[in-house]
Coordinates of C-alpha atoms in Angstrom, one line a residue:
Chain A
M867 CA 0.0 0.0 0.0
S868 CA 1.4 3.4 -1.0
A869 CA 1.9 6.1 1.5
T870 CA -0.8 8.3 0.0
T871 CA -3.4 5.5 0.2
S872 CA -2.7 5.0 3.8
V873 CA -3.1 8.7 4.5
V874 CA -6.4 8.7 2.6
D875 CA -7.5 5.6 4.6
R876 CA -6.6 7.2 7.8
Q877 CA -8.5 10.4 6.9
L878 CA -11.5 8.3 5.9
L879 CA -11.4 6.4 9.1
R880 CA -11.0 9.6 11.0
S881 CA -14.2 11.1 9.4
R882 CA -16.1 7.9 10.2
T883 CA -14.9 7.8 13.8
N884 CA -15.6 11.6 14.2
A885 CA -19.2 11.0 12.9
G886 CA -19.5 8.0 15.2
L887 CA -18.4 10.0 18.2
E888 CA -20.6 13.0 17.3
A889 CA -23.7 10.9 16.7
G890 CA -23.1 8.5 19.6
R891 CA -23.7 5.6 17.2
G892 CA -22.2 4.0 14.2
R893 CA -20.2 1.0 13.3
A894 CA -16.9 2.7 13.3
L895 CA -16.8 2.9 17.1
L896 CA -18.8 -0.2 17.8
G897 CA -15.8 -2.3 18.9
M898 CA -14.6 0.4 21.3
R899 CA -18.1 0.7 22.8
V900 CA -18.5 -3.0 23.4
V901 CA -15.1 -3.0 25.2
L902 CA -16.2 0.0 27.3
V903 CA -19.4 -1.8 28.3
L904 CA -17.4 -4.8 29.4
I905 CA -14.8 -2.7 31.2
A906 CA -17.6 -0.7 33.0
V907 CA -19.3 -3.9 34.1
V908 CA -16.2 -5.7 35.2
A909 CA -15.1 -2.6 37.1
A910 CA -18.4 -2.3 39.0
V911 CA -18.4 -6.0 39.9
S912 CA -14.7 -6.1 40.9
V913 CA -15.1 -3.0 43.1
G914 CA -18.2 -4.4 44.6
L915 CA -16.7 -7.8 45.4
G916 CA -13.7 -6.2 47.1
S917 CA -15.6 -3.7 49.2
T918 CA -17.9 -3.4 52.2
S919 CA -21.4 -5.0 52.0
G920 CA -22.8 -1.4 52.0
L921 CA -21.0 -0.4 48.8
R922 CA -21.6 -3.9 47.3
Y923 CA -25.4 -3.4 47.9
A924 CA -25.2 0.1 46.4
L925 CA -23.4 -1.2 43.3
A926 CA -26.0 -4.0 42.9
M927 CA -28.7 -1.3 43.0
G928 CA -26.4 0.5 40.4
A929 CA -27.1 -2.4 38.0
V930 CA -30.9 -1.9 38.5
Y931 CA -30.6 1.8 37.8
A932 CA -28.3 1.1 34.9
L933 CA -31.0 -1.0 33.3
A934 CA -33.5 1.8 34.0
A935 CA -31.1 4.4 32.5
L936 CA -30.7 2.0 29.5
A937 CA -34.5 1.9 29.2
N938 CA -34.6 5.7 29.3
G939 CA -31.8 6.0 26.7
V940 CA -33.6 3.7 24.3
V941 CA -36.5 6.3 24.1
M942 CA -34.3 9.4 24.4
G943 CA -31.5 8.3 22.2
G944 CA -33.8 6.6 19.7
L945 CA -36.8 8.8 19.4
G946 CA -35.6 11.9 21.2
E947 CA -38.6 11.7 23.5
I948 CA -38.5 12.4 27.3
S949 CA -39.6 9.4 29.3
L950 CA -40.3 10.1 33.0
S951 CA -42.1 6.7 33.5
T952 CA -39.1 4.4 33.9
S953 CA -39.8 4.3 37.6
A954 CA -43.3 3.0 36.8
W955 CA -41.8 0.2 34.7
L956 CA -39.4 -0.6 37.4
A957 CA -42.3 -0.9 39.8
V958 CA -44.3 -3.1 37.5
G959 CA -41.3 -5.4 36.9
A960 CA -40.5 -5.5 40.6
Y961 CA -44.1 -6.4 41.7
V962 CA -44.5 -9.0 39.0
C963 CA -41.3 -10.7 40.0
G964 CA -42.2 -10.4 43.7
L965 CA -45.6 -11.9 43.2
A966 CA -44.2 -14.7 41.0
L967 CA -41.6 -15.5 43.7
E968 CA -44.3 -15.5 46.3
A969 CA -46.4 -17.9 44.2
G970 CA -43.4 -20.2 44.2
W971 CA -42.0 -19.6 40.7
A972 CA -38.3 -20.2 40.0
V973 CA -36.2 -17.0 39.8
G974 CA -35.7 -17.4 36.0
W975 CA -39.4 -17.7 35.3
A976 CA -40.2 -14.8 37.7
I977 CA -37.7 -12.6 35.8
L978 CA -39.1 -13.6 32.5
A979 CA -42.6 -12.9 33.7
S980 CA -41.5 -9.4 34.8
I981 CA -40.0 -8.7 31.3
V982 CA -43.1 -10.0 29.5
V983 CA -45.7 -8.3 31.6
T984 CA -43.9 -5.0 31.6
A985 CA -43.4 -5.2 27.9
I986 CA -47.1 -5.9 27.3
I987 CA -48.2 -3.0 29.5
G988 CA -45.6 -0.8 27.8
F989 CA -46.9 -1.8 24.4
V990 CA -50.5 -1.1 25.3
V991 CA -49.7 2.3 26.9
A992 CA -47.5 3.2 24.0
I993 CA -50.2 2.8 21.3
P994 CA -52.1 6.0 22.4
T995 CA -49.1 7.9 23.8
V996 CA -46.8 7.8 20.7
R997 CA -49.2 10.2 19.1
L998 CA -47.9 12.8 21.6
R999 CA -44.6 14.7 21.2
G1000 CA -42.1 16.6 23.2
I1001 CA -43.4 18.1 26.4
F1002 CA -46.7 16.2 26.1
T1003 CA -44.9 12.9 26.0
A1004 CA -43.0 14.0 29.1
L1005 CA -46.3 15.0 30.8
A1006 CA -48.0 11.7 29.9
T1007 CA -45.1 9.6 31.2
F1008 CA -45.0 11.7 34.4
V1009 CA -48.7 11.0 35.0
L1010 CA -47.9 7.3 34.5
A1011 CA -45.0 7.5 37.0
W1012 CA -47.4 9.1 39.5
A1013 CA -50.3 6.7 38.8
V1014 CA -48.5 3.4 39.1
P1015 CA -47.6 3.7 42.8
Q1016 CA -51.1 4.8 43.5
S1017 CA -52.5 1.8 41.6
I1018 CA -50.2 -0.4 43.7
I1019 CA -51.8 1.0 46.9
Y1020 CA -55.3 0.6 45.3
L1021 CA -54.6 -3.1 44.5
E1022 CA -53.9 -3.9 48.1
P1023 CA -55.4 -7.4 48.1
I1024 CA -52.7 -8.4 45.5
T1025 CA -49.8 -6.1 46.2
G1026 CA -50.1 -5.6 49.9
G1027 CA -50.8 -1.9 49.3
S1028 CA -48.8 0.6 51.4
H1029 CA -47.9 -2.1 53.9
G1030 CA -45.6 -3.5 51.3
L1031 CA -44.7 -7.0 50.1
S1032 CA -42.1 -9.2 51.7
L1033 CA -40.5 -11.6 49.3
P1034 CA -39.4 -15.1 50.0
T1035 CA -35.7 -15.3 50.9
G1036 CA -33.0 -17.8 49.8
N1037 CA -33.5 -17.3 46.0
T1038 CA -30.7 -18.8 43.9
V1039 CA -29.7 -18.8 40.2
L1040 CA -27.5 -21.7 39.1
G1041 CA -26.5 -22.2 42.6
L1042 CA -25.6 -18.6 43.3
P1043 CA -27.4 -17.2 46.4
L1044 CA -29.1 -13.9 45.5
G1045 CA -30.4 -11.0 47.5
G1046 CA -29.1 -7.9 49.3
S1047 CA -25.4 -7.5 49.3
S1048 CA -24.6 -11.1 48.3
P1049 CA -21.8 -11.4 45.7
G1050 CA -24.1 -13.6 43.7
Q1051 CA -26.7 -10.8 43.4
L1052 CA -24.0 -8.3 42.2
I1053 CA -22.6 -10.7 39.6
F1054 CA -26.0 -11.8 38.4
S1055 CA -27.4 -8.3 38.1
Y1056 CA -24.4 -7.1 36.0
I1057 CA -24.7 -10.2 33.8
C1058 CA -28.3 -9.3 33.2
F1059 CA -27.3 -5.7 32.4
T1060 CA -24.6 -6.9 30.0
I1061 CA -26.9 -9.1 28.1
A1062 CA -29.6 -6.4 27.8
G1063 CA -27.0 -3.8 27.0
L1064 CA -25.3 -5.7 24.3
V1065 CA -28.6 -6.8 22.7
T1066 CA -29.7 -3.2 22.7
L1067 CA -26.4 -2.1 21.2
A1068 CA -26.7 -4.7 18.5
L1069 CA -30.3 -3.6 17.7
A1070 CA -29.2 0.1 17.7
E1071 CA -26.5 -0.6 15.1
S1072 CA -28.7 -2.7 12.9
R1073 CA -31.1 -1.7 10.2
I1074 CA -33.8 -1.5 12.9
G1075 CA -31.8 1.0 14.9
R1076 CA -31.1 3.2 11.9
R1077 CA -34.8 3.2 11.1
V1078 CA -35.6 4.2 14.6
V1079 CA -33.1 7.1 14.4
W1080 CA -34.7 8.2 11.1
V1081 CA -38.1 8.2 12.7
G1082 CA -36.8 10.0 15.8
E1083 CA -35.0 12.7 13.9
S1084 CA -37.0 13.1 10.7
E1085 CA -40.4 11.7 11.3
S1086 CA -42.3 13.4 8.4
A1087 CA -39.7 12.3 5.8
A1088 CA -39.7 8.7 7.1
A1089 CA -43.5 8.6 6.9
V1090 CA -43.6 10.0 3.4
F1091 CA -41.1 7.3 2.4
G1092 CA -43.4 4.6 3.7
V1093 CA -42.2 3.8 7.2
K1094 CA -44.9 2.9 9.7
V1095 CA -43.8 5.5 12.2
T1096 CA -46.4 4.6 14.8
W1097 CA -45.3 1.0 15.0
V1098 CA -41.6 1.9 15.1
K1099 CA -42.3 4.1 18.1
V1100 CA -44.5 1.6 19.8
A1101 CA -41.7 -1.0 19.3
V1102 CA -39.1 1.4 20.9
W1103 CA -41.4 2.1 23.9
T1104 CA -42.1 -1.6 24.3
W1105 CA -38.4 -2.5 24.3
S1106 CA -37.7 0.3 26.8
A1107 CA -40.4 -1.1 29.1
A1108 CA -39.1 -4.6 28.8
V1109 CA -35.6 -3.5 29.8
A1110 CA -36.9 -1.6 32.7
G1111 CA -39.0 -4.6 33.7
L1112 CA -35.8 -6.6 33.9
G1113 CA -34.4 -3.9 36.1
G1114 CA -37.5 -4.1 38.3
A1115 CA -37.1 -7.8 38.7
L1116 CA -33.5 -7.3 39.9
F1117 CA -34.8 -4.6 42.2
A1118 CA -37.2 -7.1 43.8
L1119 CA -34.5 -9.8 44.1
T1120 CA -31.9 -7.3 45.6
V1121 CA -34.1 -5.5 48.0
G1122 CA -36.4 -8.4 49.1
F1123 CA -39.2 -6.0 50.1
L1124 CA -41.5 -3.9 47.9
S1125 CA -43.6 -0.9 48.7
P1126 CA -45.1 1.8 46.5
D1127 CA -43.0 4.5 48.0
Q1128 CA -39.8 2.9 46.6
F1129 CA -41.0 4.0 43.2
P1130 CA -42.0 7.7 43.5
A1131 CA -42.4 9.9 40.4
T1132 CA -39.3 11.7 41.5
L1133 CA -37.3 8.5 40.9
G1134 CA -38.5 8.6 37.2
I1135 CA -37.2 12.2 37.0
N1136 CA -33.9 11.3 38.6
L1137 CA -33.4 8.4 36.2
F1138 CA -34.1 10.6 33.3
V1139 CA -31.6 13.2 34.5
V1140 CA -28.7 10.8 35.2
A1141 CA -29.4 9.0 31.9
V1142 CA -29.1 12.2 29.9
I1143 CA -26.0 13.3 31.9
A1144 CA -24.2 10.0 31.3
G1145 CA -25.2 10.0 27.6
S1146 CA -28.5 8.6 26.4
R1147 CA -27.2 6.7 23.4
S1148 CA -24.3 5.1 25.4
I1149 CA -24.7 1.6 26.8
W1150 CA -21.7 1.9 29.0
G1151 CA -22.9 5.4 29.9
A1152 CA -26.0 3.7 31.4
V1153 CA -23.7 1.8 33.8
L1154 CA -22.2 5.2 34.7
A1155 CA -25.7 6.7 35.2
G1156 CA -26.8 3.7 37.4
V1157 CA -23.7 3.8 39.6
L1158 CA -24.0 7.6 39.8
L1159 CA -27.6 7.4 41.1
A1160 CA -27.1 4.4 43.4
V1161 CA -23.7 5.0 44.8
V1162 CA -22.8 8.7 44.9
P1163 CA -25.6 9.9 47.3
T1164 CA -25.2 7.0 49.7
Q1165 CA -21.4 7.3 49.7
L1166 CA -21.5 11.0 50.2
Q1167 CA -23.3 10.4 53.5
S1168 CA -20.1 9.1 54.9
F1169 CA -18.5 12.5 54.4
I1170 CA -21.2 15.1 54.8
P1171 CA -24.5 15.4 56.7
S1172 CA -27.2 13.5 54.9
S1173 CA -29.3 16.6 54.6
A1174 CA -26.7 18.1 52.4
T1175 CA -26.1 15.2 50.1
G1176 CA -29.0 16.2 47.8
I1177 CA -27.4 19.6 47.3
I1178 CA -23.9 18.2 46.6
F1179 CA -25.4 15.6 44.3
G1180 CA -27.3 18.3 42.5
V1181 CA -24.0 20.3 42.1
I1182 CA -22.3 17.2 40.7
L1183 CA -25.1 16.7 38.2
L1184 CA -25.0 20.3 37.1
L1185 CA -21.3 20.2 36.5
A1186 CA -21.8 17.0 34.5
L1187 CA -24.5 18.8 32.5
L1188 CA -21.9 21.3 31.4
T1189 CA -20.2 18.6 29.3
G1190 CA -23.1 19.2 26.8
A1191 CA -25.0 17.0 24.4
G1192 CA -23.8 13.4 24.3
G1193 CA -23.1 13.5 28.1
L1194 CA -20.1 12.3 30.0
A1195 CA -19.9 9.2 27.8
K1196 CA -19.1 11.3 24.7
R1197 CA -16.5 13.3 26.7
V1198 CA -14.7 10.1 27.8
E1199 CA -14.9 8.6 24.4
W1200 CA -13.4 11.7 22.9
L1201 CA -10.5 11.5 25.4
I1202 CA -9.9 7.9 24.5
L1203 CA -9.9 8.6 20.8
A1204 CA -7.6 11.6 21.2
A1205 CA -5.2 9.5 23.2
W1206 CA -5.4 6.7 20.6
R1207 CA -4.7 9.1 17.8
A1208 CA -1.8 10.7 19.6
V1209 CA -0.2 7.2 20.1
R1210 CA -0.9 6.2 16.5
G1211 CA 0.1 9.5 15.0
G1212 CA 3.4 9.3 17.0
R1213 CA 4.1 5.9 15.5
H1214 CA 3.4 7.0 11.9
A1215 CA 5.4 10.1 12.1
Chain B
M1182 CA -44.8 -2.2 -18.3
P1183 CA -46.1 1.2 -19.3
D1184 CA -45.0 2.5 -22.7
E1185 CA -42.9 5.6 -23.3
N1186 CA -44.9 8.7 -22.6
T1187 CA -47.5 6.9 -20.5
V1188 CA -49.1 9.3 -18.1
M1189 CA -47.8 8.1 -14.7
L1190 CA -49.3 10.6 -12.4
A1191 CA -52.1 13.1 -13.0
A1192 CA -54.2 15.7 -11.3
R1193 CA -57.7 15.9 -12.7
A1194 CA -59.7 19.1 -12.0
V1195 CA -58.1 19.4 -8.5
D1196 CA -59.5 22.0 -6.1
M1197 CA -57.9 22.6 -2.8
R1198 CA -59.3 24.9 -0.2
F1199 CA -57.8 25.9 3.2
G1200 CA -60.7 27.4 5.0
G1201 CA -61.9 30.2 2.8
V1202 CA -58.6 30.3 0.8
K1203 CA -58.7 28.6 -2.6
A1204 CA -55.1 27.3 -3.1
L1205 CA -55.8 25.3 -6.2
S1206 CA -58.7 25.5 -8.6
G1207 CA -59.4 23.1 -11.4
V1208 CA -55.7 22.1 -11.7
E1209 CA -54.8 19.6 -14.4
I1210 CA -51.3 18.2 -14.7
E1211 CA -49.9 15.1 -16.3
L1212 CA -46.5 13.6 -15.5
R1213 CA -45.3 11.3 -18.2
R1214 CA -42.8 8.5 -18.2
G1215 CA -39.4 9.7 -19.3
I1216 CA -40.4 13.3 -19.2
T1217 CA -39.1 16.0 -16.8
T1218 CA -41.9 18.5 -16.2
G1219 CA -41.2 21.9 -14.7
L1220 CA -43.7 23.4 -12.4
I1221 CA -43.2 27.2 -12.1
G1222 CA -45.1 30.1 -10.7
P1223 CA -44.8 32.9 -8.3
N1224 CA -44.7 32.4 -4.5
G1225 CA -48.1 31.4 -3.2
S1226 CA -49.3 30.1 -6.6
G1227 CA -49.9 26.6 -5.2
K1228 CA -46.9 24.7 -6.4
S1229 CA -46.0 23.1 -3.1
T1230 CA -49.7 22.5 -2.4
L1231 CA -50.0 20.6 -5.6
I1232 CA -47.0 18.4 -4.8
N1233 CA -48.5 17.8 -1.4
V1234 CA -51.9 16.8 -2.9
L1235 CA -50.1 14.5 -5.4
T1236 CA -48.1 12.8 -2.7
G1237 CA -51.1 12.5 -0.4
V1238 CA -49.9 14.8 2.4
Y1239 CA -53.0 16.9 1.7
R1240 CA -56.3 15.5 0.5
Q1241 CA -57.9 17.7 -2.3
T1242 CA -61.3 19.3 -1.7
S1243 CA -62.5 18.0 -5.1
G1244 CA -61.1 16.4 -8.2
A1245 CA -58.9 13.3 -8.5
V1246 CA -55.3 12.2 -8.4
E1247 CA -54.6 9.3 -10.8
F1248 CA -51.6 7.0 -10.7
L1249 CA -51.4 4.9 -14.0
G1250 CA -55.0 5.7 -14.6
E1251 CA -56.2 4.5 -11.2
D1252 CA -57.8 7.0 -8.9
I1253 CA -55.6 7.1 -5.8
S1254 CA -57.3 10.0 -4.1
R1255 CA -58.2 7.9 -1.0
V1256 CA -54.8 6.2 -0.9
S1257 CA -52.5 7.4 2.1
A1258 CA -49.2 9.2 1.6
R1259 CA -47.4 6.1 2.8
S1260 CA -49.1 3.7 0.4
R1261 CA -48.5 6.2 -2.5
A1262 CA -44.8 6.2 -1.6
L1263 CA -44.8 2.4 -1.6
R1264 CA -46.5 2.4 -5.1
G1265 CA -43.7 4.5 -6.5
L1266 CA -44.1 8.2 -5.6
G1267 CA -40.7 9.6 -4.5
R1268 CA -40.2 13.2 -3.3
T1269 CA -37.9 15.7 -1.8
F1270 CA -38.7 18.6 0.5
Q1271 CA -38.1 22.3 0.0
H1272 CA -36.1 22.3 3.2
P1273 CA -34.0 19.1 3.5
Q1274 CA -35.5 16.7 6.1
V1275 CA -32.7 14.5 7.2
A1276 CA -31.7 12.5 10.3
R1277 CA -28.7 14.4 11.8
S1278 CA -27.2 11.4 13.5
L1279 CA -27.2 9.2 10.4
T1280 CA -24.3 9.7 8.0
V1281 CA -25.1 10.9 4.4
R1282 CA -24.7 7.2 3.3
E1283 CA -27.0 6.0 6.1
N1284 CA -29.6 8.6 5.3
I1285 CA -29.8 7.2 1.8
A1286 CA -29.5 3.6 2.9
V1287 CA -32.6 3.8 5.3
A1288 CA -34.7 4.7 2.3
A1289 CA -33.1 2.0 0.1
E1290 CA -34.3 -0.6 2.6
L1291 CA -37.9 0.4 1.6
R1292 CA -37.3 -0.2 -2.1
R1293 CA -39.9 -2.1 -4.0
H1294 CA -37.7 -3.7 -6.7
D1295 CA -34.1 -4.7 -7.0
D1296 CA -33.4 -2.8 -10.2
A1297 CA -33.5 0.5 -8.4
M1298 CA -30.2 2.4 -8.2
G1299 CA -27.9 1.2 -5.4
V1300 CA -26.8 3.4 -2.5
D1301 CA -23.2 3.6 -3.7
D1302 CA -24.2 4.4 -7.3
A1303 CA -26.6 7.1 -6.0
L1304 CA -23.8 8.7 -4.0
V1305 CA -21.8 9.0 -7.2
V1306 CA -24.5 10.1 -9.5
F1307 CA -25.6 12.8 -7.1
G1308 CA -22.1 13.9 -6.2
C1309 CA -22.3 13.0 -2.5
S1310 CA -19.5 10.4 -2.3
E1311 CA -17.0 12.8 -0.8
Y1312 CA -19.4 13.3 2.2
A1313 CA -20.7 9.8 2.4
D1314 CA -19.4 9.1 6.0
Q1315 CA -20.2 12.6 7.4
L1316 CA -23.1 13.7 9.4
P1317 CA -25.6 16.2 7.8
P1318 CA -24.7 19.1 10.1
Q1319 CA -21.1 19.0 8.8
V1320 CA -22.1 18.8 5.1
P1321 CA -22.8 21.8 2.8
Y1322 CA -26.4 22.6 2.2
G1323 CA -26.2 21.9 -1.5
V1324 CA -25.0 18.3 -0.8
L1325 CA -28.0 17.8 1.5
K1326 CA -30.3 18.8 -1.3
L1327 CA -28.7 16.4 -3.6
M1328 CA -28.7 13.7 -0.9
E1329 CA -32.4 14.1 -0.7
I1330 CA -32.8 13.3 -4.4
A1331 CA -30.5 10.3 -4.0
R1332 CA -32.6 9.1 -1.1
A1333 CA -35.7 9.3 -3.2
V1334 CA -34.0 7.7 -6.2
V1335 CA -32.8 4.6 -4.4
C1336 CA -36.4 3.6 -3.7
G1337 CA -36.8 3.1 -7.4
P1338 CA -39.6 5.7 -7.8
R1339 CA -41.8 5.7 -10.9
V1340 CA -42.6 9.3 -10.3
L1341 CA -40.1 11.7 -8.7
L1342 CA -41.4 15.0 -7.3
L1343 CA -38.7 17.6 -6.5
D1344 CA -39.8 20.6 -4.4
E1345 CA -37.4 23.5 -5.2
P1346 CA -34.3 21.4 -5.5
A1347 CA -32.2 24.4 -6.4
A1348 CA -33.5 26.8 -3.7
G1349 CA -30.6 28.0 -1.5
L1350 CA -27.9 26.6 -3.8
N1351 CA -25.0 28.6 -5.1
H1352 CA -23.9 28.7 -8.7
D1353 CA -21.6 25.7 -8.5
E1354 CA -24.2 23.6 -6.6
R1355 CA -26.8 24.5 -9.1
R1356 CA -24.6 23.2 -11.9
E1357 CA -24.0 20.0 -9.9
L1358 CA -27.7 19.6 -9.5
V1359 CA -28.4 20.0 -13.2
E1360 CA -25.6 17.6 -14.1
S1361 CA -26.8 15.1 -11.5
L1362 CA -30.3 15.1 -12.8
Q1363 CA -29.1 14.8 -16.4
R1364 CA -26.9 11.8 -15.4
F1365 CA -30.0 10.3 -13.7
R1366 CA -32.2 11.0 -16.7
N1367 CA -29.7 9.3 -19.1
T1368 CA -30.3 6.0 -17.4
H1369 CA -33.8 6.2 -15.9
D1370 CA -37.1 6.9 -17.5
T1371 CA -38.8 8.0 -14.2
A1372 CA -41.4 10.7 -14.6
V1373 CA -39.9 13.8 -12.9
C1374 CA -41.7 16.9 -11.8
L1375 CA -39.6 19.8 -10.4
I1376 CA -40.7 23.0 -8.8
E1377 CA -38.3 25.8 -9.8
H1378 CA -37.9 29.5 -10.0
D1379 CA -34.8 29.7 -12.1
V1380 CA -35.9 29.8 -15.8
A1381 CA -32.5 28.8 -17.1
L1382 CA -32.4 25.8 -14.9
V1383 CA -35.9 24.8 -16.0
R1384 CA -34.9 25.3 -19.6
A1385 CA -31.9 23.0 -19.0
L1386 CA -33.8 20.2 -17.4
C1387 CA -37.5 20.3 -18.4
S1388 CA -39.0 19.5 -21.7
E1389 CA -42.5 20.2 -20.5
L1390 CA -43.7 23.1 -18.4
V1391 CA -46.7 23.9 -16.3
V1392 CA -47.2 27.4 -15.1
L1393 CA -49.4 28.1 -12.0
E1394 CA -50.7 31.4 -11.0
S1395 CA -53.1 31.9 -8.0
G1396 CA -53.9 28.2 -8.0
R1397 CA -54.8 28.1 -11.7
V1398 CA -52.9 26.6 -14.6
L1399 CA -51.8 29.6 -16.7
G1400 CA -50.0 27.7 -19.4
R1401 CA -48.7 24.3 -20.2
G1402 CA -46.8 22.5 -23.0
P1403 CA -43.3 22.2 -24.4
T1404 CA -40.9 24.4 -22.4
A1405 CA -39.8 26.7 -25.3
D1406 CA -43.4 27.3 -26.3
V1407 CA -44.7 28.1 -22.8
L1408 CA -41.8 30.5 -22.2
Q1409 CA -42.8 32.4 -25.3
D1410 CA -46.4 32.6 -24.2
P1411 CA -47.1 36.4 -23.8
R1412 CA -49.5 35.7 -20.8
V1413 CA -46.8 33.7 -19.0
R1414 CA -44.2 36.3 -19.7
A1415 CA -46.5 39.1 -18.5
A1416 CA -47.6 37.2 -15.4
Y1417 CA -44.5 35.7 -14.1
L1418 CA -41.3 35.9 -16.1
G1419 CA -41.0 39.6 -17.0
D1420 CA -38.4 40.3 -19.7
D1421 CA -35.4 39.2 -17.7
M1422 CA -35.4 35.7 -19.0
A1423 CA -32.5 36.2 -21.2
E1424 CA -30.3 37.2 -18.3
S1425 CA -30.5 33.9 -16.5
N1426 CA -27.5 31.8 -17.2
V1427 CA -26.7 28.3 -16.2
E1428 CA -24.2 26.6 -18.4
A1429 CA -25.9 23.3 -18.7
G1430 CA -26.9 20.9 -21.4
D1431 CA -30.0 20.8 -23.6
P1432 CA -33.5 20.1 -22.3
S1433 CA -33.8 16.4 -21.7

């Protein structure tokens, strides 16, 4: 290969990776993003295994919120719509799992039931709500986030209402004991996240994902070209609900006790905020978002009075927001690419 | 297969009212296979409205839209697209997180038959290759306008409706547009309709012309004849026609 060709190749690659960085998607950076997902997951699990049970528990909850952030990102990154209802899907997933475990179902079937039921409810709710846009979508999802905990109280005979629902203990998966701060729960939760995250990434980089982005960013053109935009949107919301339903199931297994006040509408807003700050198209960013939400406020309590943690956490989030569109994930990816180019450039010079 | 000069898409006595405003009245237009028809007229004369009626974005108040002789007035915009109506927009409507190539590829996946132009060929024919892997916000406006045409073409349209493809383009981009459409025309017999203001560009590309004024057809026929029509000159063109200059080929 001549020197000129290799320069042209490098420039072409650079324009592809630049586009991939800017858009938060694209095949050029797919390999790097898969590696980053694995690094983030392995880091969270390793830290959790080597630390106190308190931090291990927080990191296990981090996997739950990471799935919720992923669910949020599917809607925000795919369709550009604001979903504040992820807390509602977490609640549905958690209660379905809890009730299934109570009925004596095996853990695997209980998780599957959570995913399926949440997806079905997500599908049904999406059919009317995808007709809304922008602020109205946000409002509709907020109402949902507010209504689901109320419904749980109302359905007291099944859910235990505001008294809550204690789940059977001693759950295992493939011999691993689950629940609370057990290492098994930590490992299992992050395995679940990794599977959901990589499948979502594969979908996002497929024809399906491209079509979703087309609908999200240029709906009228997609419709005129013959895309069934309503069904594309319904599919995205359904996938989002299913992912959050999985998160809900892990919430139930980790916490072992469910009550409606664990899923306030403010949780839906917090999940949206951290998902956007971490980067709504980034799968490894979802791990960052989950850990941010689950770990930082609880760990801050060791250093400052608990009444001030909200303020400090708020300041941290505000500073993170200054990194702009694409969130922290894009910023970190940019640094990695810059370092990579510096090393490669040095070698070629 | 339809013969040469078959009427692919037609408006028959189309009226379109928005509230009390009559945007189109009794409009007749025929788009023929292998023919590029120019649609000209002053701002507000109903050109874009007509395109939107033809593609099904609006439903006409009365009259009919026919595709290959069949009344498709009740057919949705989506179904019309799937039957072979391709279009572009006055302001490019693109996905900003998809590269230029991907913006074309998403449309190519909806194609109805395999003999439509491929994505890579379309990038070359419409002069977008250089920008194929870039995102729309980093690409010149003129390239986005051409990309929109490429996106419509890869679906294998039987009728191609271009809404002001040259609006906002500079001199060089206009020439690229004319050359691209001529390259396309050389290998495809798609019926093309283009809305345009620049008479020289219309002359270079269109063998037939329809002039709209205040929602009515003021004149129609071979481009040269229509441009000589005193009523057309008086109503729209003025006497500055001779001053327009686009160095491009003969009418297709």
